[in-house]
PDB file of C-alpha atoms in Angstrom:
ATOM      1  CA  ALA A   1     -21.136  43.494  33.607  1.00 43.00           C
ATOM      2  CA  ALA A   2     -23.594  41.296  32.661  1.00 47.00           C
ATOM      3  CA  CYS A   3     -24.966  38.537  35.054  1.00 51.00           C
ATOM      4  CA  GLY A   4     -25.523  34.745  34.571  1.00 54.00           C
ATOM      5  CA  GLY A   5     -25.489  33.816  31.091  1.00 69.00           C
ATOM      6  CA  GLN A   6     -24.625  31.049  29.035  1.00 83.00           C
ATOM      7  CA  LYS A   7     -20.799  30.317  29.043  1.00 94.00           C
ATOM      8  CA  VAL A   8     -19.406  30.763  25.840  1.00 96.00           C
ATOM      9  CA  GLU A   9     -15.940  30.380  24.425  1.00 97.00           C
ATOM     10  CA  ILE A  10     -14.746  32.092  21.336  1.00 98.00           C
ATOM     11  CA  THR A  11     -11.588  31.569  19.168  1.00 98.00           C
ATOM     12  CA  VAL A  12      -9.536  35.212  18.080  1.00 98.00           C
ATOM     13  CA  PHE A  13      -7.040  34.716  15.676  1.00 98.00           C
ATOM     14  CA  ALA A  14      -5.038  37.546  15.695  1.00 98.00           C
ATOM     15  CA  ALA A  15      -1.981  39.449  13.858  1.00 93.00           C
ATOM     16  CA  ALA A  16       1.251  39.126  15.802  1.00 88.00           C
ATOM     17  CA  SER A  17       1.152  42.461  15.945  1.00 87.00           C
ATOM     18  CA  MET A  18      -1.357  42.837  18.316  1.00 93.00           C
ATOM     19  CA  THR A  19      -0.558  40.322  21.040  1.00 91.00           C
ATOM     20  CA  GLU A  20       0.473  42.383  23.771  1.00 89.00           C
ATOM     21  CA  THR A  21      -2.990  44.795  23.431  1.00 94.00           C
ATOM     22  CA  MET A  22      -5.434  41.913  22.491  1.00 97.00           C
ATOM     23  CA  ASP A  23      -3.841  40.226  25.518  1.00 97.00           C
ATOM     24  CA  GLU A  24      -4.950  43.034  27.579  1.00 98.00           C
ATOM     25  CA  ILE A  25      -8.194  43.317  26.313  1.00 98.00           C
ATOM     26  CA  ILE A  26      -9.209  40.040  26.761  1.00 98.00           C
ATOM     27  CA  GLU A  27      -8.187  40.731  30.745  1.00 98.00           C
ATOM     28  CA  MET A  28     -10.660  43.926  30.858  1.00 98.00           C
ATOM     29  CA  TYR A  29     -13.518  42.104  28.877  1.00 98.00           C
ATOM     30  CA  LYS A  30     -13.659  39.589  31.638  1.00 97.00           C
ATOM     31  CA  ASP A  31     -15.258  42.314  33.724  1.00 97.00           C
ATOM     32  CA  VAL A  32     -17.544  43.064  30.926  1.00 96.00           C
ATOM     33  CA  ALA A  33     -18.709  39.418  30.140  1.00 96.00           C
ATOM     34  CA  PRO A  34     -17.374  37.511  32.487  1.00 96.00           C
ATOM     35  CA  ASN A  35     -19.067  34.306  31.016  1.00 96.00           C
ATOM     36  CA  VAL A  36     -17.705  34.956  27.746  1.00 97.00           C
ATOM     37  CA  THR A  37     -13.918  33.132  27.645  1.00 97.00           C
ATOM     38  CA  ILE A  38     -11.424  34.376  24.880  1.00 98.00           C
ATOM     39  CA  THR A  39      -8.538  31.853  23.468  1.00 98.00           C
ATOM     40  CA  PRO A  40      -6.603  33.852  21.005  1.00 98.00           C
ATOM     41  CA  THR A  41      -3.927  32.702  18.617  1.00 98.00           C
ATOM     42  CA  TYR A  42      -1.149  35.134  17.214  1.00 96.00           C
ATOM     43  CA  ASP A  43       0.606  34.944  13.890  1.00 92.00           C
ATOM     44  CA  SER A  44       1.481  36.091  10.859  1.00 88.00           C
ATOM     45  CA  SER A  45      -1.729  37.184   8.948  1.00 91.00           C
ATOM     46  CA  GLY A  46      -0.674  34.840   6.414  1.00 90.00           C
ATOM     47  CA  THR A  47       0.013  31.751   8.928  1.00 93.00           C
ATOM     48  CA  LEU A  48      -3.752  32.591  10.039  1.00 97.00           C
ATOM     49  CA  LEU A  49      -5.289  32.412   6.883  1.00 97.00           C
ATOM     50  CA  THR A  50      -4.208  29.034   5.888  1.00 97.00           C
ATOM     51  CA  GLN A  51      -5.177  27.989   9.043  1.00 98.00           C
ATOM     52  CA  ILE A  52      -8.515  29.379   8.864  1.00 98.00           C
ATOM     53  CA  GLN A  53      -8.903  27.942   5.015  1.00 97.00           C
ATOM     54  CA  GLU A  54      -7.445  24.743   6.652  1.00 97.00           C
ATOM     55  CA  GLY A  55     -10.899  24.704   8.818  1.00 96.00           C
ATOM     56  CA  ALA A  56      -9.438  25.749  11.963  1.00 97.00           C
ATOM     57  CA  ASP A  57     -11.705  26.920  14.460  1.00 96.00           C
ATOM     58  CA  CYS A  58     -12.006  30.656  14.715  1.00 98.00           C
ATOM     59  CA  ASP A  59     -14.919  33.073  15.486  1.00 98.00           C
ATOM     60  CA  LEU A  60     -13.106  36.316  14.514  1.00 98.00           C
ATOM     61  CA  PHE A  61     -10.503  37.168  13.003  1.00 98.00           C
ATOM     62  CA  ILE A  62      -7.787  40.355  12.887  1.00 98.00           C
ATOM     63  CA  SER A  63      -5.642  40.545   9.671  1.00 96.00           C
ATOM     64  CA  ALA A  64      -2.210  43.112   9.648  1.00 90.00           C
ATOM     65  CA  ALA A  65      -3.316  43.811   5.782  1.00 90.00           C
ATOM     66  CA  PRO A  66      -6.954  43.433   3.898  1.00 94.00           C
ATOM     67  CA  LYS A  67      -5.157  41.295   2.162  1.00 92.00           C
ATOM     68  CA  GLN A  68      -5.617  38.159   3.653  1.00 95.00           C
ATOM     69  CA  MET A  69      -9.204  39.302   4.763  1.00 98.00           C
ATOM     70  CA  ASN A  70     -10.116  40.037   1.037  1.00 98.00           C
ATOM     71  CA  ALA A  71      -9.246  36.361   0.247  1.00 97.00           C
ATOM     72  CA  LEU A  72     -11.791  34.818   3.212  1.00 98.00           C
ATOM     73  CA  GLU A  73     -14.710  37.685   1.687  1.00 98.00           C
ATOM     74  CA  GLU A  74     -14.017  36.530  -2.003  1.00 98.00           C
ATOM     75  CA  GLU A  75     -14.357  32.455  -0.442  1.00 97.00           C
ATOM     76  CA  GLY A  76     -17.657  34.169   1.387  1.00 97.00           C
ATOM     77  CA  SER A  77     -16.111  33.120   4.505  1.00 98.00           C
ATOM     78  CA  LEU A  78     -17.367  36.185   6.271  1.00 98.00           C
ATOM     79  CA  LEU A  79     -20.005  37.090   8.470  1.00 98.00           C
ATOM     80  CA  GLU A  80     -22.187  39.559   6.311  1.00 97.00           C
ATOM     81  CA  GLY A  81     -21.976  43.227   7.706  1.00 97.00           C
ATOM     82  CA  SER A  82     -19.271  42.560  10.260  1.00 97.00           C
ATOM     83  CA  ARG A  83     -16.084  43.614   8.395  1.00 98.00           C
ATOM     84  CA  LEU A  84     -14.639  46.640   9.603  1.00 98.00           C
ATOM     85  CA  ASP A  85     -11.046  48.606   9.544  1.00 98.00           C
ATOM     86  CA  LEU A  86     -10.339  48.448  13.096  1.00 98.00           C
ATOM     87  CA  LEU A  87      -6.967  49.969  13.281  1.00 97.00           C
ATOM     88  CA  GLU A  88      -4.078  51.699  11.013  1.00 96.00           C
ATOM     89  CA  ASN A  89      -0.099  51.376  12.109  1.00 94.00           C
ATOM     90  CA  LYS A  90       2.518  52.643  11.063  1.00 95.00           C
ATOM     91  CA  VAL A  91       5.614  50.811   9.341  1.00 97.00           C
ATOM     92  CA  THR A  92       8.803  51.853  10.996  1.00 98.00           C
ATOM     93  CA  LEU A  93      12.803  51.891  10.832  1.00 98.00           C
ATOM     94  CA  ALA A  94      13.439  50.629  13.930  1.00 98.00           C
ATOM     95  CA  VAL A  95      17.431  50.238  15.594  1.00 98.00           C
ATOM     96  CA  PRO A  96      18.873  48.112  18.133  1.00 97.00           C
ATOM     97  CA  GLU A  97      20.228  49.815  21.190  1.00 95.00           C
ATOM     98  CA  GLY A  98      22.742  52.603  20.551  1.00 96.00           C
ATOM     99  CA  ASN A  99      22.102  52.209  16.694  1.00 97.00           C
ATOM    100  CA  PRO A 100      25.542  51.697  16.148  1.00 94.00           C
ATOM    101  CA  LYS A 101      25.301  51.802  12.332  1.00 96.00           C
ATOM    102  CA  GLY A 102      23.640  55.208  13.004  1.00 97.00           C
ATOM    103  CA  VAL A 103      20.795  54.537  10.769  1.00 97.00           C
ATOM    104  CA  GLU A 104      18.448  57.611  10.584  1.00 97.00           C
ATOM    105  CA  THR A 105      16.523  57.779   7.611  1.00 98.00           C
ATOM    106  CA  PHE A 106      14.611  55.144   5.071  1.00 98.00           C
ATOM    107  CA  ASP A 107      16.546  57.516   2.555  1.00 98.00           C
ATOM    108  CA  GLN A 108      20.031  56.541   3.957  1.00 98.00           C
ATOM    109  CA  LEU A 109      18.775  53.032   4.751  1.00 98.00           C
ATOM    110  CA  ALA A 110      18.393  52.293   0.497  1.00 98.00           C
ATOM    111  CA  LYS A 111      21.884  53.855   0.116  1.00 97.00           C
ATOM    112  CA  LEU A 112      23.209  51.776   3.018  1.00 97.00           C
ATOM    113  CA  LEU A 113      21.406  48.413   1.817  1.00 97.00           C
ATOM    114  CA  ALA A 114      23.123  49.456  -1.726  1.00 96.00           C
ATOM    115  CA  SER A 115      26.626  49.643  -0.614  1.00 96.00           C
ATOM    116  CA  GLY A 116      26.159  46.579   1.181  1.00 96.00           C
ATOM    117  CA  ASP A 117      26.978  48.550   4.645  1.00 95.00           C
ATOM    118  CA  VAL A 118      24.483  47.627   7.036  1.00 97.00           C
ATOM    119  CA  LEU A 119      22.314  44.163   7.579  1.00 98.00           C
ATOM    120  CA  LEU A 120      18.604  44.579   7.976  1.00 98.00           C
ATOM    121  CA  ALA A 121      15.812  42.050   9.087  1.00 98.00           C
ATOM    122  CA  MET A 122      12.485  42.098   7.379  1.00 98.00           C
ATOM    123  CA  GLY A 123       9.695  39.788   7.116  1.00 97.00           C
ATOM    124  CA  ASN A 124       9.122  37.411   4.743  1.00 96.00           C
ATOM    125  CA  SER A 125       7.554  37.762   1.700  1.00 93.00           C
ATOM    126  CA  ASP A 126       4.335  35.829   2.747  1.00 86.00           C
ATOM    127  CA  VAL A 127       3.545  38.218   5.831  1.00 86.00           C
ATOM    128  CA  PRO A 128       2.357  41.830   5.570  1.00 86.00           C
ATOM    129  CA  VAL A 129       5.229  43.053   7.603  1.00 91.00           C
ATOM    130  CA  GLY A 130       7.439  41.599   4.527  1.00 95.00           C
ATOM    131  CA  GLN A 131       4.795  42.664   2.162  1.00 93.00           C
ATOM    132  CA  TYR A 132       5.057  46.370   2.863  1.00 94.00           C
ATOM    133  CA  THR A 133       9.310  46.523   3.113  1.00 98.00           C
ATOM    134  CA  GLN A 134       8.628  44.892  -0.685  1.00 98.00           C
ATOM    135  CA  LYS A 135       7.018  48.170  -1.228  1.00 97.00           C
ATOM    136  CA  ILE A 136       9.606  50.369   0.230  1.00 98.00           C
ATOM    137  CA  PHE A 137      12.267  48.652  -1.884  1.00 98.00           C
ATOM    138  CA  ALA A 138      10.155  48.948  -4.600  1.00 98.00           C
ATOM    139  CA  TYR A 139      10.047  52.622  -4.159  1.00 98.00           C
ATOM    140  CA  TYR A 140      13.688  53.024  -3.895  1.00 98.00           C
ATOM    141  CA  GLU A 141      14.350  50.603  -6.658  1.00 98.00           C
ATOM    142  CA  LEU A 142      16.188  48.604  -4.496  1.00 98.00           C
ATOM    143  CA  ASP A 143      16.580  44.590  -5.961  1.00 98.00           C
ATOM    144  CA  GLU A 144      15.401  42.331  -2.820  1.00 98.00           C
ATOM    145  CA  GLU A 145      17.045  39.611  -4.932  1.00 97.00           C
ATOM    146  CA  ALA A 146      20.252  41.127  -5.432  1.00 97.00           C
ATOM    147  CA  LEU A 147      20.120  42.687  -2.141  1.00 98.00           C
ATOM    148  CA  ALA A 148      19.688  38.882  -0.380  1.00 97.00           C
ATOM    149  CA  ALA A 149      22.595  37.472  -2.696  1.00 97.00           C
ATOM    150  CA  SER A 150      24.663  40.261  -1.150  1.00 97.00           C
ATOM    151  CA  GLY A 151      24.560  39.080   1.769  1.00 97.00           C
ATOM    152  CA  VAL A 152      22.507  42.187   3.902  1.00 98.00           C
ATOM    153  CA  LEU A 153      19.334  41.053   4.798  1.00 98.00           C
ATOM    154  CA  THR A 154      17.412  38.594   7.027  1.00 98.00           C
ATOM    155  CA  TYR A 155      14.423  37.477   7.729  1.00 98.00           C
ATOM    156  CA  GLY A 156      11.241  37.090  10.195  1.00 97.00           C
ATOM    157  CA  SER A 157       8.436  34.487   9.560  1.00 93.00           C
ATOM    158  CA  ASN A 158       6.619  37.133  11.419  1.00 89.00           C
ATOM    159  CA  VAL A 159       7.114  40.661  12.773  1.00 89.00           C
ATOM    160  CA  LYS A 160       8.129  39.199  16.122  1.00 91.00           C
ATOM    161  CA  GLU A 161      11.221  37.336  14.627  1.00 96.00           C
ATOM    162  CA  VAL A 162      11.958  40.951  13.193  1.00 97.00           C
ATOM    163  CA  THR A 163      11.630  42.566  16.145  1.00 97.00           C
ATOM    164  CA  THR A 164      13.717  40.035  18.187  1.00 97.00           C
ATOM    165  CA  GLN A 165      16.667  40.442  16.070  1.00 98.00           C
ATOM    166  CA  VAL A 166      16.495  44.378  16.380  1.00 98.00           C
ATOM    167  CA  SER A 167      16.642  44.080  19.688  1.00 98.00           C
ATOM    168  CA  GLU A 168      19.269  41.319  20.362  1.00 98.00           C
ATOM    169  CA  SER A 169      21.392  43.575  18.215  1.00 97.00           C
ATOM    170  CA  THR A 170      22.238  40.378  15.812  1.00 98.00           C
ATOM    171  CA  VAL A 171      21.044  43.782  12.864  1.00 98.00           C
ATOM    172  CA  ASP A 172      22.323  46.875  12.586  1.00 98.00           C
ATOM    173  CA  CYS A 173      18.389  47.850  11.859  1.00 98.00           C
ATOM    174  CA  GLY A 174      14.609  46.434  11.205  1.00 98.00           C
ATOM    175  CA  ILE A 175      11.560  46.923   9.604  1.00 98.00           C
ATOM    176  CA  ILE A 176       8.489  46.603  11.940  1.00 97.00           C
ATOM    177  CA  TYR A 177       5.282  47.628  12.915  1.00 93.00           C
ATOM    178  CA  GLY A 178       5.745  50.886  15.165  1.00 95.00           C
ATOM    179  CA  THR A 179       3.297  49.231  17.920  1.00 93.00           C
ATOM    180  CA  ASP A 180       5.923  46.412  17.990  1.00 90.00           C
ATOM    181  CA  ALA A 181       9.240  48.383  18.349  1.00 95.00           C
ATOM    182  CA  PHE A 182       6.789  50.428  21.029  1.00 93.00           C
ATOM    183  CA  SER A 183       6.493  47.387  23.185  1.00 89.00           C
ATOM    184  CA  ALA A 184       9.999  46.008  22.551  1.00 93.00           C
ATOM    185  CA  GLY A 185      11.456  49.567  23.975  1.00 95.00           C
ATOM    186  CA  LEU A 186      13.383  50.148  20.305  1.00 97.00           C
ATOM    187  CA  THR A 187      14.432  53.287  19.186  1.00 97.00           C
ATOM    188  CA  VAL A 188      12.141  54.323  15.703  1.00 97.00           C
ATOM    189  CA  VAL A 189      14.048  56.421  13.135  1.00 98.00           C
ATOM    190  CA  ASP A 190      12.016  56.319  10.584  1.00 98.00           C
ATOM    191  CA  SER A 191       8.214  56.084   9.573  1.00 97.00           C
ATOM    192  CA  ALA A 192       7.263  54.885   6.240  1.00 97.00           C
ATOM    193  CA  THR A 193       4.832  57.258   4.530  1.00 95.00           C
ATOM    194  CA  ALA A 194       1.505  55.974   2.655  1.00 93.00           C
ATOM    195  CA  GLU A 195       3.393  56.738  -0.492  1.00 96.00           C
ATOM    196  CA  MET A 196       6.467  54.554   0.256  1.00 97.00           C
ATOM    197  CA  CYS A 197       4.556  51.220   1.338  1.00 95.00           C
ATOM    198  CA  GLY A 198       0.797  52.214   1.294  1.00 93.00           C
ATOM    199  CA  GLN A 199      -1.583  52.389   4.487  1.00 93.00           C
ATOM    200  CA  VAL A 200      -1.212  49.690   7.332  1.00 93.00           C
ATOM    201  CA  ILE A 201      -4.926  48.863   7.828  1.00 95.00           C
ATOM    202  CA  TYR A 202      -6.346  46.122  10.181  1.00 96.00           C
ATOM    203  CA  PRO A 203      -9.198  44.629   9.200  1.00 98.00           C
ATOM    204  CA  ALA A 204     -11.720  42.377  11.509  1.00 98.00           C
ATOM    205  CA  SER A 205     -14.423  40.466  11.041  1.00 98.00           C
ATOM    206  CA  VAL A 206     -16.441  37.353  12.535  1.00 98.00           C
ATOM    207  CA  LEU A 207     -16.703  34.404  10.299  1.00 98.00           C
ATOM    208  CA  ALA A 208     -19.452  32.977   8.641  1.00 97.00           C
ATOM    209  CA  GLY A 209     -18.750  29.490   9.973  1.00 96.00           C
ATOM    210  CA  SER A 210     -18.887  31.129  13.737  1.00 97.00           C
ATOM    211  CA  GLN A 211     -20.731  28.647  15.828  1.00 96.00           C
ATOM    212  CA  ASN A 212     -20.978  31.976  18.737  1.00 97.00           C
ATOM    213  CA  ALA A 213     -21.186  34.827  16.449  1.00 97.00           C
ATOM    214  CA  GLU A 214     -23.533  36.842  18.357  1.00 97.00           C
ATOM    215  CA  ALA A 215     -20.556  36.794  21.210  1.00 97.00           C
ATOM    216  CA  ALA A 216     -18.088  37.268  18.793  1.00 98.00           C
ATOM    217  CA  GLN A 217     -19.622  40.096  17.422  1.00 98.00           C
ATOM    218  CA  ALA A 218     -20.429  41.520  21.156  1.00 98.00           C
ATOM    219  CA  PHE A 219     -16.429  41.410  21.263  1.00 98.00           C
ATOM    220  CA  LEU A 220     -15.815  43.241  18.245  1.00 98.00           C
ATOM    221  CA  ASP A 221     -17.765  45.873  19.117  1.00 98.00           C
ATOM    222  CA  TYR A 222     -15.803  46.380  21.906  1.00 98.00           C
ATOM    223  CA  LEU A 223     -12.661  46.812  19.953  1.00 98.00           C
ATOM    224  CA  THR A 224     -14.388  49.197  18.570  1.00 98.00           C
ATOM    225  CA  GLY A 225     -14.903  50.948  21.415  1.00 97.00           C
ATOM    226  CA  PRO A 226     -13.416  53.537  24.004  1.00 97.00           C
ATOM    227  CA  ASP A 227     -11.444  51.319  26.547  1.00 97.00           C
ATOM    228  CA  ALA A 228      -9.731  49.038  24.139  1.00 98.00           C
ATOM    229  CA  SER A 229      -9.237  52.055  21.640  1.00 97.00           C
ATOM    230  CA  ALA A 230      -7.403  53.723  24.609  1.00 97.00           C
ATOM    231  CA  VAL A 231      -5.340  50.434  25.177  1.00 96.00           C
ATOM    232  CA  PHE A 232      -4.628  50.214  21.437  1.00 96.00           C
ATOM    233  CA  GLU A 233      -3.728  53.949  21.655  1.00 95.00           C
ATOM    234  CA  GLY A 234      -1.055  53.379  24.227  1.00 93.00           C
ATOM    235  CA  VAL A 235       0.996  51.383  21.971  1.00 91.00           C
ATOM    236  CA  GLY A 236       0.628  53.346  18.839  1.00 91.00           C
ATOM    237  CA  PHE A 237      -2.255  52.231  16.841  1.00 95.00           C
ATOM    238  CA  SER A 238      -4.592  54.463  15.666  1.00 95.00           C
ATOM    239  CA  PRO A 239      -8.064  53.402  15.733  1.00 96.00           C
ATOM    240  CA  MET A 240     -10.260  53.934  12.841  1.00 94.00           C
ATOM    241  CA  ASN A 241     -13.817  54.316  14.275  1.00 74.00           C
TER     242      ASN A 241
END
């Protein structure tokens, strides 16, 4: 562990689905860099993007989809050369305890939605998990507006809200990340293929406006290393480097 050194504080904005893993890694990092204090903010990637664009203080950003990172890159807001694809996640179909509706596959879910026989929780259209769900609807040629009108959908403003609806059995199933299902102890009955909704890539980058870019980059390097990767793998993320 490094001794001495200036006390540095870095702010990390990370997708809500990373809450548990990131908290654990931040704890571990205290042994590696005791002079660095890391303050995390977790929310949907869309909300975090808006906060960054509105001038929020953020040194390192990790989003649950490339879309939000691309927006910052186009604005020239990323520190050149720091962006990388950190993790891959899976979009999964999770059910409450006992699986009362017997939902087993996305194929079956599509039929149950069309016939009005299931209540599905999904993310709003402005959050990545909701956008992946919309791609799955498109794959099955399901009309989201018609489904919403028929009362078979409920929404969450981030993946944690969707996960809670499944955990509390207020819905028959939910489309969430494999990692959230794992953290919440939920049963995953099916995983979406890349054909259904594309790969779920979490990019990370230091922001160009960071006052502590060096410390932020050092933490990002740590996130790609073996100790952090083991934590990510433990909940079902696939490290990409």
